[in-house]
Coordinates of C-alpha atoms and ligand atoms in Angstrom, one line a residue:
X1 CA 20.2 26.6 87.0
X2 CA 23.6 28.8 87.6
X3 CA 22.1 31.4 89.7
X4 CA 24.9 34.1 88.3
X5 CA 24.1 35.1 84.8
X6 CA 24.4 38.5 85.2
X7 CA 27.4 40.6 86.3
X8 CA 26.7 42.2 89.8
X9 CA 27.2 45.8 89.4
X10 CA 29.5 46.0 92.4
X11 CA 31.9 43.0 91.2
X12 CA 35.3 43.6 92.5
X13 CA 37.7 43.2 89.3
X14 CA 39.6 39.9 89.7
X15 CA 43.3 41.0 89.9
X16 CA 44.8 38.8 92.4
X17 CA 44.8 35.5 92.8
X18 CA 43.0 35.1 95.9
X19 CA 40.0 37.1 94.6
X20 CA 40.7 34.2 91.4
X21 CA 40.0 31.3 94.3
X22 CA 37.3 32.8 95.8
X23 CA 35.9 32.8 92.1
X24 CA 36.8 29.5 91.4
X25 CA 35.2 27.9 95.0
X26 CA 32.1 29.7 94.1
X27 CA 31.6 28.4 90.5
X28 CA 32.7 24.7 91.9
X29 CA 29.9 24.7 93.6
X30 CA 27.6 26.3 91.4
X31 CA 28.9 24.1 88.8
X32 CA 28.1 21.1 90.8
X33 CA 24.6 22.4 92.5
X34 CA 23.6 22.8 88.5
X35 CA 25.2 19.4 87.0
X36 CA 24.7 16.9 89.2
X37 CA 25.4 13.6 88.5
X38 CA 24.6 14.4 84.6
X39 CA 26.9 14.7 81.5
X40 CA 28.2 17.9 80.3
X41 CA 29.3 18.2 76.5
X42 CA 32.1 21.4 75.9
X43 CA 33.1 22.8 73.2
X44 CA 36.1 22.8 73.4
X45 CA 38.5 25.3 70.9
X46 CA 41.6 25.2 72.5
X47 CA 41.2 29.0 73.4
X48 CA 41.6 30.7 76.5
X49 CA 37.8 30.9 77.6
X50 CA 36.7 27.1 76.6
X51 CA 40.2 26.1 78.4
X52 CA 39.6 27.6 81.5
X53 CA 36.1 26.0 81.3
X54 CA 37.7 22.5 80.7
X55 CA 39.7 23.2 83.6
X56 CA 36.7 24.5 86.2
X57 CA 34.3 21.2 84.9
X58 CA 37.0 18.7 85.8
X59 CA 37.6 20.5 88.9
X60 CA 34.2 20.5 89.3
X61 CA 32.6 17.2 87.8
X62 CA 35.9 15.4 86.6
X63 CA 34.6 12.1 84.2
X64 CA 31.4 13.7 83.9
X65 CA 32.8 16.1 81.3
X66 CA 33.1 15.2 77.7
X67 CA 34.9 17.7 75.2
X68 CA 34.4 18.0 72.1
X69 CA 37.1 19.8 69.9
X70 CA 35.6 20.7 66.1
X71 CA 37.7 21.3 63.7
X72 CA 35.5 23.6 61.4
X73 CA 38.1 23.9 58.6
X74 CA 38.8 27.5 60.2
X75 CA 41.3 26.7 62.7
X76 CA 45.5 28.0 62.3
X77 CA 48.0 25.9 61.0
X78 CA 49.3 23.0 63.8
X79 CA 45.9 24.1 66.4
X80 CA 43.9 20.5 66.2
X81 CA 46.9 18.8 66.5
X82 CA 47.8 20.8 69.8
X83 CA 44.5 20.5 71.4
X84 CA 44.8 16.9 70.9
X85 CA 48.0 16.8 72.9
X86 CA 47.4 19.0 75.3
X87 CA 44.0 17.6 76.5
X88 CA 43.4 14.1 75.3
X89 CA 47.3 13.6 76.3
X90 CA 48.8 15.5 79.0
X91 CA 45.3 16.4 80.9
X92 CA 44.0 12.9 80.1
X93 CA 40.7 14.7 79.4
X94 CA 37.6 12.2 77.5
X95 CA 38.0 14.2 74.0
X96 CA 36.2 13.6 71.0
X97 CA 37.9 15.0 67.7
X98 CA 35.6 16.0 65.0
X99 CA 36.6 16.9 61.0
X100 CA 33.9 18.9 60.2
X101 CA 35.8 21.1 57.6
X102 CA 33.8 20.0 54.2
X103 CA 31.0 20.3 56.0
X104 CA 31.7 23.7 57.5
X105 CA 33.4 25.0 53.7
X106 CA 30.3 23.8 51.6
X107 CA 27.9 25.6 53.7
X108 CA 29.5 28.9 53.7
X109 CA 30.8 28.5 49.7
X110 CA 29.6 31.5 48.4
X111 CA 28.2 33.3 51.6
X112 CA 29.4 37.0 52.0
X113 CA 27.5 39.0 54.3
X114 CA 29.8 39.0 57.5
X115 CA 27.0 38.1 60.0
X116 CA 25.9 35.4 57.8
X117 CA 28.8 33.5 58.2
X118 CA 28.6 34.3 62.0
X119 CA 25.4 32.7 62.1
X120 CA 26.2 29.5 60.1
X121 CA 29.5 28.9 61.7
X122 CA 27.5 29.2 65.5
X123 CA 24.6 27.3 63.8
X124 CA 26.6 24.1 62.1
X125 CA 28.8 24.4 65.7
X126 CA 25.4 23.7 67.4
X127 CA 24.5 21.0 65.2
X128 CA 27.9 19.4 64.9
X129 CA 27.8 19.1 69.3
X130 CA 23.8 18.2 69.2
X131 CA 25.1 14.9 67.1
X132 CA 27.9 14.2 68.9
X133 CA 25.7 14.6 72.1
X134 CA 23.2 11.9 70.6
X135 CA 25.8 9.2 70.4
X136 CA 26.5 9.8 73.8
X137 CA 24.1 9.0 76.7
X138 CA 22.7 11.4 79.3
X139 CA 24.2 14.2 77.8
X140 CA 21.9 16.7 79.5
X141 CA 24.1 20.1 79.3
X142 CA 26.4 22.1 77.0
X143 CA 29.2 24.2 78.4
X144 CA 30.2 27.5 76.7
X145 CA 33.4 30.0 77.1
X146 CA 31.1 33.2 76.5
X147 CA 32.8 36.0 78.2
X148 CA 31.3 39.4 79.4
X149 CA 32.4 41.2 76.2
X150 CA 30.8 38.7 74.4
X151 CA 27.2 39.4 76.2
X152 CA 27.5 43.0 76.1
X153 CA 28.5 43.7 72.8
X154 CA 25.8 41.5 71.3
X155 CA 23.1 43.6 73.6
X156 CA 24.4 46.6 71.7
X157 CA 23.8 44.8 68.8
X158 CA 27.2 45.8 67.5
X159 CA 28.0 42.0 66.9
X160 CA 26.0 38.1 67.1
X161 CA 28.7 37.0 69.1
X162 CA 28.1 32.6 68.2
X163 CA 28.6 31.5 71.3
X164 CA 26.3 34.5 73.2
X165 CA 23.1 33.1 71.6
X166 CA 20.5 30.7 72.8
X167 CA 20.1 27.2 71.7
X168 CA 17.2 25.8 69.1
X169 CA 13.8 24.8 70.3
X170 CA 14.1 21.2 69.9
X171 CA 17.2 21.3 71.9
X172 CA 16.9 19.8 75.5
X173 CA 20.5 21.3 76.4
X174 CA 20.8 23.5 79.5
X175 CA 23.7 25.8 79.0
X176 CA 26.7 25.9 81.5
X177 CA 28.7 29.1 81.2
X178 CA 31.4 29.3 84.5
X179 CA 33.0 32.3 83.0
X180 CA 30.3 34.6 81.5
X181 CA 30.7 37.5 83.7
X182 CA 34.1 37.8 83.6
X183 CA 36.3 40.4 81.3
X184 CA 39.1 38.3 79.9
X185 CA 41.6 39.5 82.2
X186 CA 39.7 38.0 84.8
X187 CA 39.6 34.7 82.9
X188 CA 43.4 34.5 82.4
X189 CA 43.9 35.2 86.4
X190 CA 41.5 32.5 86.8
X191 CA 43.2 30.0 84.3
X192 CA 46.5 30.6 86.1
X193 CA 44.7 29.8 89.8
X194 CA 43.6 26.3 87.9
X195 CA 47.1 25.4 87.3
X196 CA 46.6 25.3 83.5
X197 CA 50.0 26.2 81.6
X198 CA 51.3 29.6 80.8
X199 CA 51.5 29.2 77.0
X200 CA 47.4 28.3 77.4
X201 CA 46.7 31.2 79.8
X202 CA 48.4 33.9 78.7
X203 CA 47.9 32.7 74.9
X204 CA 46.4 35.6 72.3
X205 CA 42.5 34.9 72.3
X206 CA 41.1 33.1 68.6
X207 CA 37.2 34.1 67.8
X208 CA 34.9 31.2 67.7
X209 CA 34.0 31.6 63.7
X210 CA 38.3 31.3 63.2
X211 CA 39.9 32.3 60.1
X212 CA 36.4 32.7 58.5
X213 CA 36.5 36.4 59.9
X214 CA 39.8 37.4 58.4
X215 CA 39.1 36.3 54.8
X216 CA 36.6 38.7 54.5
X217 CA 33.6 38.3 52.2
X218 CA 32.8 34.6 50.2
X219 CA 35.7 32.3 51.9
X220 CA 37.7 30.0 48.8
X221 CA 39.5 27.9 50.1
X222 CA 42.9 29.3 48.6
X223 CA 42.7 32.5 50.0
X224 CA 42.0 30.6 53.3
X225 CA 45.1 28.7 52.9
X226 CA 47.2 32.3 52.7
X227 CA 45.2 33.3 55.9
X228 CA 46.2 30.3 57.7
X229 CA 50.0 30.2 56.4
X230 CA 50.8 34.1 56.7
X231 CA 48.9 33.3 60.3
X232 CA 51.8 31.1 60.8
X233 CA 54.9 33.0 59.4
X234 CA 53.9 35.9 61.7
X235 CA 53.4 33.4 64.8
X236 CA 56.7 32.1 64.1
X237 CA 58.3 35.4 63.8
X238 CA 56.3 37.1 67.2
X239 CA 57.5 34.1 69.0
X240 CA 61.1 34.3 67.7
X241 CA 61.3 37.8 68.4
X242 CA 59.7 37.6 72.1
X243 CA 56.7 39.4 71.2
X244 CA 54.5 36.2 71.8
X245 CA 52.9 36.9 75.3
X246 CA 53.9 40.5 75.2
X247 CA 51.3 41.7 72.6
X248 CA 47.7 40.9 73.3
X249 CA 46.6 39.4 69.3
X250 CA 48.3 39.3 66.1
X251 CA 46.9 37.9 63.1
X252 CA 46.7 38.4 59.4
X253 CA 43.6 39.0 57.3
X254 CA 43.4 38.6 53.6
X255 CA 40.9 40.6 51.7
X256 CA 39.1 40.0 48.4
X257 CA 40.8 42.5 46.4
X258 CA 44.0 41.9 44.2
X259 CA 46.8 44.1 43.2
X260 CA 49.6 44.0 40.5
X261 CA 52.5 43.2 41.1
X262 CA 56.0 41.9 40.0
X263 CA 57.7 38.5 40.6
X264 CA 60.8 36.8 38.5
X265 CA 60.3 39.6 35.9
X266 CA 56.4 38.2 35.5
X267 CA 53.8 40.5 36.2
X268 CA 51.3 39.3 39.3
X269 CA 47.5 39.7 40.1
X270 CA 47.7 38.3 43.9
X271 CA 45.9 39.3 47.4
X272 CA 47.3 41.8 49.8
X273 CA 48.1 40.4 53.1
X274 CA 47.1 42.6 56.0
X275 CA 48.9 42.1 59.5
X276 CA 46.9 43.9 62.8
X277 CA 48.8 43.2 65.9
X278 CA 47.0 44.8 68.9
X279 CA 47.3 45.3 73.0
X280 CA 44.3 45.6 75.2
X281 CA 42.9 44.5 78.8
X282 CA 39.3 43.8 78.3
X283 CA 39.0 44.5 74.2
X284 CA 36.7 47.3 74.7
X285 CA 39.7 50.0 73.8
X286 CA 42.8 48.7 71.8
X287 CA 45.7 49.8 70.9
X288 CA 48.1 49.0 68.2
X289 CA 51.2 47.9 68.5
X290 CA 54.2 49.5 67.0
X291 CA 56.6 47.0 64.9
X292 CA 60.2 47.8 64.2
X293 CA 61.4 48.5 61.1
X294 CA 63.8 45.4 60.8
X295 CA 60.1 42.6 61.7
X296 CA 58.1 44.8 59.2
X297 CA 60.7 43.9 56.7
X298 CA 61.6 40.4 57.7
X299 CA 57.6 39.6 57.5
X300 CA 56.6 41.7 54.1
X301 CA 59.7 39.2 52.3
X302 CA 58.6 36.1 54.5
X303 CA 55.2 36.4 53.1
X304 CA 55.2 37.5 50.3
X305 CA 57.7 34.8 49.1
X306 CA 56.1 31.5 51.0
X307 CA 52.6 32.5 51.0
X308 CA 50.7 32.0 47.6
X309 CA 48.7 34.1 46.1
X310 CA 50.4 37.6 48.4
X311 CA 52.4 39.7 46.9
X312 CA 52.2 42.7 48.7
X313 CA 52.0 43.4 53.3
X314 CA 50.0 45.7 54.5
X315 CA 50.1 47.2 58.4
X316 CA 46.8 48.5 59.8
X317 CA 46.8 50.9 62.9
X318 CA 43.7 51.6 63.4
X319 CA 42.9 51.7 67.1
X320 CA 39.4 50.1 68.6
X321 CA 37.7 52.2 68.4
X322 CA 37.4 53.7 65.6
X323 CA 37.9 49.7 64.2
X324 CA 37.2 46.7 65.8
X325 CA 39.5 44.1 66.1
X326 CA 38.6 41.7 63.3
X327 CA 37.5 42.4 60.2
X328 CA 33.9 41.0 60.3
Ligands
LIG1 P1 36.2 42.7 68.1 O1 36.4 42.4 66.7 O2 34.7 42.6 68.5 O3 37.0 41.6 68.9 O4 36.7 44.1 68.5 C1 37.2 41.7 70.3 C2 37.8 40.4 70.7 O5 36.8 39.3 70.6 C3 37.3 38.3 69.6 N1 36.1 37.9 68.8 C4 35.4 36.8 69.0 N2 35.5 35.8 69.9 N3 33.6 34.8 69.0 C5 34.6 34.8 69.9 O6 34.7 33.9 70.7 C6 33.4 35.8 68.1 O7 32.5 35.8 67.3 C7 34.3 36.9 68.1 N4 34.5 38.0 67.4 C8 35.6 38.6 67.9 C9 38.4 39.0 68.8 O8 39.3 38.1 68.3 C10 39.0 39.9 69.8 O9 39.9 39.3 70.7

């Protein structure tokens, strides 16, 4: 077993990069004291936490690592695609590609109840890997990117963080989690000591259940489709305008409520989109960031003229807290 599950109370912050080494020597070897000679199966998302996990298990156990990347039907426009590049291709990692979207869709067709879909997104995750771990052999643990956020906000009780939870009974898995007491700060710093690229380190975090928790309430698969392509437009536009890397997470949400509206002289009945862009250094407190007048403008036509089913942008600037970061 990893003998650190818990955060010491006197943890020095990781802030420099030798503090990040020292981290990184001591998981290596608590990474290899726990493994072994065994098989360890990671999800792998393509986010900050599971990348930096990627990178400290082939560090650690190199071949002995298989990652599997799941595409659950809730991932942004291009993001498969990438993962695929960047790990199967440039880090020559042993990756297995899954499309599980129909599968992850059907089940949640109709489900509203925002911790619902939490807990069948973690749950069809768990099965998806259990599967894939039972065509392999001597697959004997799974590897997770929870973070410390992740375990104290779920002892709260304010959220059931998916990938916080334990796994089912018949489930012979031991869990490997190399970066579970660690604010995300500390993750990045740690990424960067692993030689992993900028645009993956200092990339805005994505929430294990994906787009699922900005379409709020039942997801359709339409309204997912203007989550995913108003995700991009305003991608596009942060990284065009050098805000990508400077602001902490942007993203769009698209509730279950329509609006009239006007378009070629024809009346509309179409979503709102809403954009929350937000700075932070361990997601505890957030603030928002404030757009200039000439982007707001730039994105309400953008959107509202690519993006079916929007015709009209909302901005939310609601700090955390009062309001969490995503909407679910
Ligand atoms: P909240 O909404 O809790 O978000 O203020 C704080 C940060 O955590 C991300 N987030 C998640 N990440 N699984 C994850 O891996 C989740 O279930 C989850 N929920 C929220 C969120 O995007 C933000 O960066």
């Amino acid at each position: 077993m990893n003998p650190i599950l818990v955060r010491p109370a006197d943890m020095v912050r990781i802030t420099t990069p030798a503090l990040a080494d020292k981290y990184i020597e001591s998981q290596i070897s608590a990474l290899r004291e726990q493994i072994g000679d065994k098989k360890v199966l990671l999800a792998l998302s393509g986010g900050v936490d599971s990348s930096v996990v990627a990178a400290l298990l082939i560090k650690a156990v190199g071949r002995q690592l298989v990652c599997v990347h799941v595409n659950h039907g809730l991932l942004r426009k291009g993001e498969p695609e990438q993962v695929i590049k960047v790990f199967r291709d440039e880090m020559k990692a042993d990756l297995i590609y899954v499309d599980a979207t129909d599968r992850f869709l059907d089940k949640l067709a109709g489900v509203t109840d925002p911790e619902q879909k939490r807990k069948i997104i973690g749950g069809e995750f768990i099965e998806v890997f259990a599967e894939e771990a039972r065509k392999l052999d001597g697959i004997e643990f799974l590897a997770q990117g929870t973070i410390w956020p992740d375990i104290l906000e779920s002892e709260a009780g304010i959220k059931a963080h998916h990938n916080a939870g334990g796994l089912p009974e018949d489930m012979k898995f031991e869990l490997v989690e190399p970066v579970r007491i660690l604010f995300k700060d500390e993750v990045r710093i740690v990424g960067k000591q692993l030689g992993l690229p900028d645009n993956m380190v200092f990339r805005q975090p994505f929430p294990g259940p994906g787009l699922g928790v900005r379409c709020p309430g039942a997801i359709t698969r339409d309204r997912l489709e203007a989550v995913r392509e108003s995700d991009a437009i305003l991608r596009e536009e942060f990284e065009k305008n050098g805000l990508e890397g400077k602001v902490w997470q942007y993203f769009t949400v698209v509730p279950d409520f329509k609006s009239t509206g006007i378009k070629n002289g024809k009346r509309t009945f179409d979503w709102p989109c809403i954009i929350r862009a937000i700075n932070t250094t361990d997601v505890m407190e957030v603030t928002v960031e404030h757009l200039s007048d000439v982007l707001i403008d730039h994105l309400v036509k953008r959107i509202t003229t690519e993006v079916p089913g929007i015709n009209r942008v909302l901005f939310d600037y609601t700090p955390k807290p009062p309001a969490t970061v995503e909407y679910e």
